[in-house]
Structures are given as C-alpha cells and as structure tokens.
GROMACS .gro file of C-alpha atoms in nm:
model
  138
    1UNK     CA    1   7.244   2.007   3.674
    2UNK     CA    2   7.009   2.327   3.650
    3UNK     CA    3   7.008   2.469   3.304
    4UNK     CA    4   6.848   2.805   3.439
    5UNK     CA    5   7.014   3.076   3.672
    6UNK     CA    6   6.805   3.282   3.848
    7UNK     CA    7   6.971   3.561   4.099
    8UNK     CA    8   6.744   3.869   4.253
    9UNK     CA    9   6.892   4.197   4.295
   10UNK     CA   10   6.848   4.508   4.414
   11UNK     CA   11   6.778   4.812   4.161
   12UNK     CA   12   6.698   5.174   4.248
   13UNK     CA   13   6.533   5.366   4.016
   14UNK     CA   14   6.690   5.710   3.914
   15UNK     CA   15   6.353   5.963   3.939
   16UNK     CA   16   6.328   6.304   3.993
   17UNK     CA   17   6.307   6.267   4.351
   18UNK     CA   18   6.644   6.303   4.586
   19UNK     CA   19   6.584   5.924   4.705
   20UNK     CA   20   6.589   5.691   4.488
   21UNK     CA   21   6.363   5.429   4.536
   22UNK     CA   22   6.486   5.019   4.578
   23UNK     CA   23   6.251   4.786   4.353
   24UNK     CA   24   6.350   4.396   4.338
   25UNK     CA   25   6.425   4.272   4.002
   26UNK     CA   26   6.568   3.913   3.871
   27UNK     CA   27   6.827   3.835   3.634
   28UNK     CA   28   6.774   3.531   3.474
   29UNK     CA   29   6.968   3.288   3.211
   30UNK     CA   30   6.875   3.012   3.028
   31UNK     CA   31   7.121   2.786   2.869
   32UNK     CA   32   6.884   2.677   2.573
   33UNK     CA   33   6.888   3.018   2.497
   34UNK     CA   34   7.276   3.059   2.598
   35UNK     CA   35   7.278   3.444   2.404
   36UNK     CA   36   7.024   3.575   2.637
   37UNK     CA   37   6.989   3.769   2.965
   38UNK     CA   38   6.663   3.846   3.078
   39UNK     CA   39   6.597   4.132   3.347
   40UNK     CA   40   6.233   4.130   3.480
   41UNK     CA   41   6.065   4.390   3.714
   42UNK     CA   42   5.770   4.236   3.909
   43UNK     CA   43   5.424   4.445   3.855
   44UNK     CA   44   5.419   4.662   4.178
   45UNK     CA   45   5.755   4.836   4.020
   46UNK     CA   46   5.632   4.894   3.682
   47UNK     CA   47   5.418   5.156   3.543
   48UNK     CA   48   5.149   4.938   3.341
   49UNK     CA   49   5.095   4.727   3.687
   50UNK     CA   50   5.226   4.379   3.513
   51UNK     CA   51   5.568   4.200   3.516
   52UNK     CA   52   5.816   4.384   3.250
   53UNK     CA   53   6.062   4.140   3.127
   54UNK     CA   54   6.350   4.352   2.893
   55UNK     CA   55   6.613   4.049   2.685
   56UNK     CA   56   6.940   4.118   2.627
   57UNK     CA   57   7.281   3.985   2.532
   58UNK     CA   58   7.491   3.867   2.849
   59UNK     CA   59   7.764   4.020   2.606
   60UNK     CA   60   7.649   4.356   2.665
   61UNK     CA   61   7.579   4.298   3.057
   62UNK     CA   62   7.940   4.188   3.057
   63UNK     CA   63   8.082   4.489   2.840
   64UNK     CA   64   7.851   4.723   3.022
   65UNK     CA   65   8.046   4.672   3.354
   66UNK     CA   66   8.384   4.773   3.151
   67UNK     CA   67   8.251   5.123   2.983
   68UNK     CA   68   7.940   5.236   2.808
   69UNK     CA   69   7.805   4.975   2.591
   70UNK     CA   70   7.490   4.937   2.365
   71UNK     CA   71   7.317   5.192   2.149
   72UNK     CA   72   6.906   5.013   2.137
   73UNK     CA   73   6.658   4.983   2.359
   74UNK     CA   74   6.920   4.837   2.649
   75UNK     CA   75   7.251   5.047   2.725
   76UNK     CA   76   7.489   4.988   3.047
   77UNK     CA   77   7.771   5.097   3.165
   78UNK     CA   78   7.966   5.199   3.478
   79UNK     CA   79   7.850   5.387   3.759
   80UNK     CA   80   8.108   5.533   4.042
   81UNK     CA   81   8.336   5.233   4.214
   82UNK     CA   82   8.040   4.937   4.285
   83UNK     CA   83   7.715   5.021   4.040
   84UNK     CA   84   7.596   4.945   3.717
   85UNK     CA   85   7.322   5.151   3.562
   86UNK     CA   86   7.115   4.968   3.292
   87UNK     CA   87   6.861   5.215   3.106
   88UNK     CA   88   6.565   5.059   2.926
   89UNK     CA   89   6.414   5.229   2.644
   90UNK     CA   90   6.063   5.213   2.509
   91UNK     CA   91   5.798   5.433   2.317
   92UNK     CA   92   5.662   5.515   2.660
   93UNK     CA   93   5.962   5.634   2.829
   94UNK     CA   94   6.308   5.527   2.948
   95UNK     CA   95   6.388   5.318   3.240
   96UNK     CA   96   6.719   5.383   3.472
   97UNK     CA   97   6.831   5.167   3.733
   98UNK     CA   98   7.128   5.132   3.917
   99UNK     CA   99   7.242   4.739   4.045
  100UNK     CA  100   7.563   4.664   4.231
  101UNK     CA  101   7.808   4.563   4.017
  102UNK     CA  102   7.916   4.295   4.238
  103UNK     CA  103   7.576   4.140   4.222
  104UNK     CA  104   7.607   4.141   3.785
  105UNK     CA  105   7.957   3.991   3.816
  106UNK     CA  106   7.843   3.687   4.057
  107UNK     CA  107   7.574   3.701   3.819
  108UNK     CA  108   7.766   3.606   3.532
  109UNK     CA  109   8.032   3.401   3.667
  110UNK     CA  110   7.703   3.180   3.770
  111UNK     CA  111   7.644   3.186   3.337
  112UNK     CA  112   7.966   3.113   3.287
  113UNK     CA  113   8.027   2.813   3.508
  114UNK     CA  114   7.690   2.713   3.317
  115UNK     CA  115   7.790   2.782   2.958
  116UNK     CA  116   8.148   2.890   2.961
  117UNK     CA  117   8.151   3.228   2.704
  118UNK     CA  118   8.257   3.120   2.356
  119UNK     CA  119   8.066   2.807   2.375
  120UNK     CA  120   7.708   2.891   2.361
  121UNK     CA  121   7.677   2.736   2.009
  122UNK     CA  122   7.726   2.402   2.183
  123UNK     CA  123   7.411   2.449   2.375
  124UNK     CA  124   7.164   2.514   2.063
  125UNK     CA  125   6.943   2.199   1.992
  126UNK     CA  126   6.914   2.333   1.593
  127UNK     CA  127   6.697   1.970   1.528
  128UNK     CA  128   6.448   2.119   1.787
  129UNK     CA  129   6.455   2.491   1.649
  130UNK     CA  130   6.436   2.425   1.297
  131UNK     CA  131   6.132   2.215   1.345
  132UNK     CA  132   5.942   2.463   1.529
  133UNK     CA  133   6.053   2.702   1.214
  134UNK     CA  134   5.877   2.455   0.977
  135UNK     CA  135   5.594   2.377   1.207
  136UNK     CA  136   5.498   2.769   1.229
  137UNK     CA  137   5.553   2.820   0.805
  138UNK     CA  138   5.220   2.603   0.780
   0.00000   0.00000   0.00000
C-alpha cells in the first residue's frame, strides 16, 4: 500500500486581467506526516522561476470547503457552487487561486481512505522522530 497521495489539479490564478489564467498544481499527502497537505506550483507558474511548495493542515483544506477558514499565511474557503479559492501569503505578495472543489474533496477522501481523520497519531513513528531530535542537538 502507497503511503503518499499525489492528485494534480487545475488552479487559475485571480490577476488583474479579465481571464484568468489555468496553471497545474499538485496536492500531495504523506502519511508519515499524516497533519500535512502540501500544495506545490511547478516553476513556469511561479514568480521566482522555481517550484513553490506552501504546507498546510488537511484540517483547514477540509474546513475551507465548508466557510472561510484560516487566518496565516494559507486561508480557504468557498467560492460560488463548485470552487475553492486558497490564497497564499508571503512577504512578497499574496497568491489566489481558485481549484474545483470536487477535485479537493476526491482529494481528501483519497487521505482519508489512507489515514482515516482522527487517527493520524497512529501513523507517527515517535522512536524515529525523537532520534533525529537528539541527533540534530549535537
């Protein structure tokens, strides 16, 4: 059994412009790191011309598609009937992207046939993590 989901979708940018422009992006989740969703925007759609990769809790992708969740550097929530808009914040400017809903909630129902929600703790090797801790304090 895979222990990493990996499903493309289709974002379009919000910008000035009338069109908004489609730009590939992956969602990905790892169940060694069961918390975690990861988002990443190859290098031809970014501004710096290299992969961005933004982390997040599935928790908030989940809430997100509900109502307006998250106040940091990642906020989603609803968009009209079938899209999700996920802004990204950084020093250099805010992201805004709008993905089909449907795509997020195949998305997670993938993470959740993984790692059902409630039992990520199960899926935390703390042996492993606590000796990298030690190995990196000397």
């Amino acid at each position: 059994m895979s222990t990493v989901i990996e499903q493309p979708v289709e974002a379009r940018l919000v910008a000035a412009a009338p069109r908004m422009p489609s730009i590939p992006a992956t969602l990905r989740y790892d169940r060694r790191d069961p918390f975690a969703v990861r988002m990443t925007f190859p290098a031809p759609a970014t501004l710096e011309g290299v992969d961005v990769c933004w982390t997040f809790s599935r928790e908030l992708l989940t809430a997100g598609l509900q109502g307006p969740e998250g106040h940091g550097d990642v906020r989603v929530r609803p968009y009209g009937y079938d899209r999700t808009v996920l802004e990204f914040h950084a020093p250099e400017g805010t992201a805004v992207v709008h993905v089909r809903s449907g795509e997020i909630r195949r998305f997670l129902e993938a993470t959740n046939d993984l790692v059902p929600v409630g039992l990520e703790h199960l899926h935390f090797d703390l042996d492993h993590d606590l000796a990298e801790l030690m190995r990196d304090a000397c």
